[in-house]
CSV table of C-alpha atoms in Angstrom, one decimal:
chain,number,residue,atom,x,y,z
V,1,MET,CA,-0.2,15.0,4.9
V,2,PRO,CA,-0.9,14.3,8.6
V,3,LYS,CA,-3.6,11.9,9.5
V,4,ILE,CA,-5.1,10.3,12.7
V,5,SER,CA,-4.2,6.6,12.7
V,6,SER,CA,-5.9,5.8,16.0
V,7,PHE,CA,-8.1,7.3,18.7
V,8,MET,CA,-9.5,6.0,21.9
V,9,TYR,CA,-11.5,7.3,24.9
V,10,CYS,CA,-10.3,5.6,28.0
V,11,GLN,CA,-10.5,5.7,31.8
V,12,THR,CA,-6.9,6.6,32.4
V,13,THR,CA,-3.5,6.5,30.8
V,14,LYS,CA,-1.4,6.1,33.9
V,15,HIS,CA,1.0,3.3,33.8
V,16,GLU,CA,0.4,0.9,36.7
V,17,TYR,CA,1.2,-2.7,37.1
V,18,PRO,CA,-0.3,-4.6,35.4
V,19,GLU,CA,-0.4,-2.1,32.6
V,20,SER,CA,-3.8,-1.8,31.0
V,21,ILE,CA,-5.9,0.8,29.5
V,22,THR,CA,-9.7,0.5,29.8
V,23,PRO,CA,-11.5,1.8,26.7
V,24,LEU,CA,-14.7,3.8,27.2
V,25,ASN,CA,-17.7,3.6,24.8
V,26,ILE,CA,-19.8,5.9,27.0
V,27,ILE,CA,-19.2,8.4,29.8
V,28,PRO,CA,-21.6,7.6,32.7
V,29,ILE,CA,-22.5,10.4,35.1
V,30,GLU,CA,-24.4,9.9,38.3
V,31,SER,CA,-26.3,13.2,38.3
V,32,LYS,CA,-26.9,16.2,36.1
V,33,PRO,CA,-24.6,18.1,36.2
V,34,GLY,CA,-22.0,15.4,36.9
V,35,ARG,CA,-18.2,15.2,37.0
V,36,PHE,CA,-16.1,12.6,35.3
V,37,SER,CA,-12.4,12.0,34.7
V,38,PHE,CA,-11.2,10.3,31.5
V,39,SER,CA,-8.5,10.4,28.9
V,40,VAL,CA,-8.1,10.3,25.1
V,41,VAL,CA,-5.2,8.6,23.4
V,42,TYR,CA,-4.4,9.2,19.7
V,43,SER,CA,-1.8,8.8,17.1
V,44,ILE,CA,-0.8,11.1,14.3
V,45,VAL,CA,1.2,9.9,11.3
V,46,GLY,CA,2.4,11.4,8.0
V,47,PHE,CA,3.8,14.7,9.2
V,48,ASP,CA,7.1,16.2,8.0
V,49,PRO,CA,9.7,15.3,10.7
V,50,ASN,CA,11.9,18.1,9.4
V,51,LYS,CA,9.5,20.9,10.5
V,52,ASP,CA,8.1,22.1,13.8
V,53,HIS,CA,4.4,21.3,14.5
V,54,ASP,CA,1.8,22.2,17.1
V,55,GLY,CA,-1.7,21.2,18.0
V,56,TYR,CA,-4.4,21.2,20.6
V,57,VAL,CA,-7.6,19.3,21.6
V,58,ILE,CA,-11.1,20.7,22.0
V,59,PHE,CA,-13.9,18.8,23.9
V,60,SER,CA,-17.4,20.1,23.2
V,61,ASP,CA,-20.9,19.5,24.5
V,62,PRO,CA,-23.8,18.3,22.3
V,63,LYS,CA,-24.6,21.9,21.2
V,64,GLY,CA,-21.0,22.3,20.0
V,65,LEU,CA,-20.0,24.7,22.8
V,66,PRO,CA,-16.4,24.0,24.0
V,67,ILE,CA,-16.1,22.7,27.5
V,68,LEU,CA,-12.4,22.5,27.4
V,69,GLU,CA,-9.6,23.5,25.0
V,70,THR,CA,-6.1,22.3,25.9
V,71,GLU,CA,-3.1,24.6,25.7
V,72,LYS,CA,-1.2,24.3,22.4
V,73,TYR,CA,1.5,21.7,22.5
V,74,LYS,CA,4.7,21.9,20.4
V,75,LEU,CA,6.2,19.0,18.5
V,76,PRO,CA,9.7,20.3,17.5
V,77,VAL,CA,12.1,19.0,14.9
V,78,GLU,CA,14.1,16.2,16.3
V,79,GLU,CA,17.5,16.0,14.6
V,80,ASN,CA,17.8,12.3,15.4
V,81,HIS,CA,14.3,11.7,14.0
V,82,ASP,CA,12.8,9.7,16.9
V,83,ASN,CA,9.4,10.1,15.4
V,84,VAL,CA,10.5,8.5,12.1
V,85,VAL,CA,9.3,4.9,11.8
V,86,GLY,CA,10.5,4.1,8.2
V,87,ASP,CA,11.2,5.2,4.7
V,88,VAL,CA,9.0,4.3,1.7
V,89,ALA,CA,10.1,5.5,-1.8
V,90,GLY,CA,12.1,8.3,-0.3
V,91,ASN,CA,9.3,9.6,2.0
V,92,LEU,CA,10.0,9.5,5.7
V,93,LEU,CA,7.2,7.9,7.6
V,94,SER,CA,6.7,9.7,10.9
V,95,GLY,CA,4.3,9.2,13.8
V,96,VAL,CA,3.6,10.1,17.4
V,97,THR,CA,1.2,8.9,20.0
V,98,MET,CA,-0.2,11.4,22.6
V,99,ALA,CA,-2.5,11.2,25.6
V,100,VAL,CA,-4.7,14.0,27.2
V,101,GLU,CA,-6.2,13.5,30.6
V,102,PHE,CA,-9.5,15.4,31.4
V,103,GLY,CA,-9.7,15.5,35.2
V,104,ASN,CA,-12.9,15.9,37.1
V,105,LEU,CA,-14.6,17.6,34.0
V,106,LEU,CA,-18.0,19.1,34.7
V,107,LEU,CA,-20.6,17.7,32.3
V,108,GLU,CA,-23.9,19.7,32.4
V,109,ASN,CA,-26.1,17.3,30.6
V,110,GLU,CA,-26.4,14.1,28.6
V,111,GLY,CA,-25.9,13.7,24.9
V,112,LEU,CA,-23.3,13.2,22.2
V,113,PHE,CA,-20.1,15.0,23.1
V,114,LYS,CA,-17.3,15.6,20.7
V,115,THR,CA,-13.5,15.7,20.7
V,116,GLU,CA,-11.7,17.6,17.9
V,117,LEU,CA,-8.0,17.2,17.2
V,118,ILE,CA,-6.2,20.2,15.7
V,119,PHE,CA,-2.7,19.9,14.2
V,120,ASP,CA,-0.9,22.7,12.5
V,121,GLY,CA,-4.0,24.8,12.5
V,122,GLU,CA,-6.1,22.1,10.7
V,123,LYS,CA,-8.8,19.9,12.1
V,124,LEU,CA,-7.6,16.3,11.5
V,125,GLY,CA,-10.6,14.6,13.0
V,126,GLU,CA,-13.5,14.6,15.4
V,127,PHE,CA,-14.6,11.8,17.6
V,128,TYR,CA,-17.9,11.4,19.5
V,129,ILE,CA,-18.9,9.8,22.8
V,130,PRO,CA,-22.3,9.6,24.5
V,131,VAL,CA,-22.6,10.9,28.0
V,132,VAL,CA,-25.5,9.1,29.8
V,133,LEU,CA,-27.1,9.5,33.2
V,134,GLY,CA,-27.1,6.3,35.2
V,135,GLY,CA,-23.6,5.7,36.5
V,136,GLU,CA,-22.4,2.1,37.0
V,137,GLU,CA,-25.3,0.3,35.4
V,138,HIS,CA,-24.2,1.5,31.9
V,139,GLU,CA,-20.5,0.6,32.2
């Protein structure tokens, strides 16, 4: 059964030298409404590597209204099993890490925003982050 093994809100996922990812525990906006760019990085483990899979991500405001829903991604069967990380008692252990960038997203207000991860039509998890007015002083 697929599970989320890790999740992080971060400023960017671009690989630059030196490589580093800056985690976010809040999203600071300078005004209401405000725009902000950020990324989410997550890992899914425990899916069957012998089947095709799909998923998408939903980012919602504090009222539960979706601000952005990504296009559905496809995770096809890989005959060489690049996603397989081991074998325990005859069960293949599979995993994949993905990143989604939200560029210049309009955030209408403050509050607790939510990211939902959907995989094969099922919600695997939801993760929250506060959006606060105040810009740099909260970072």
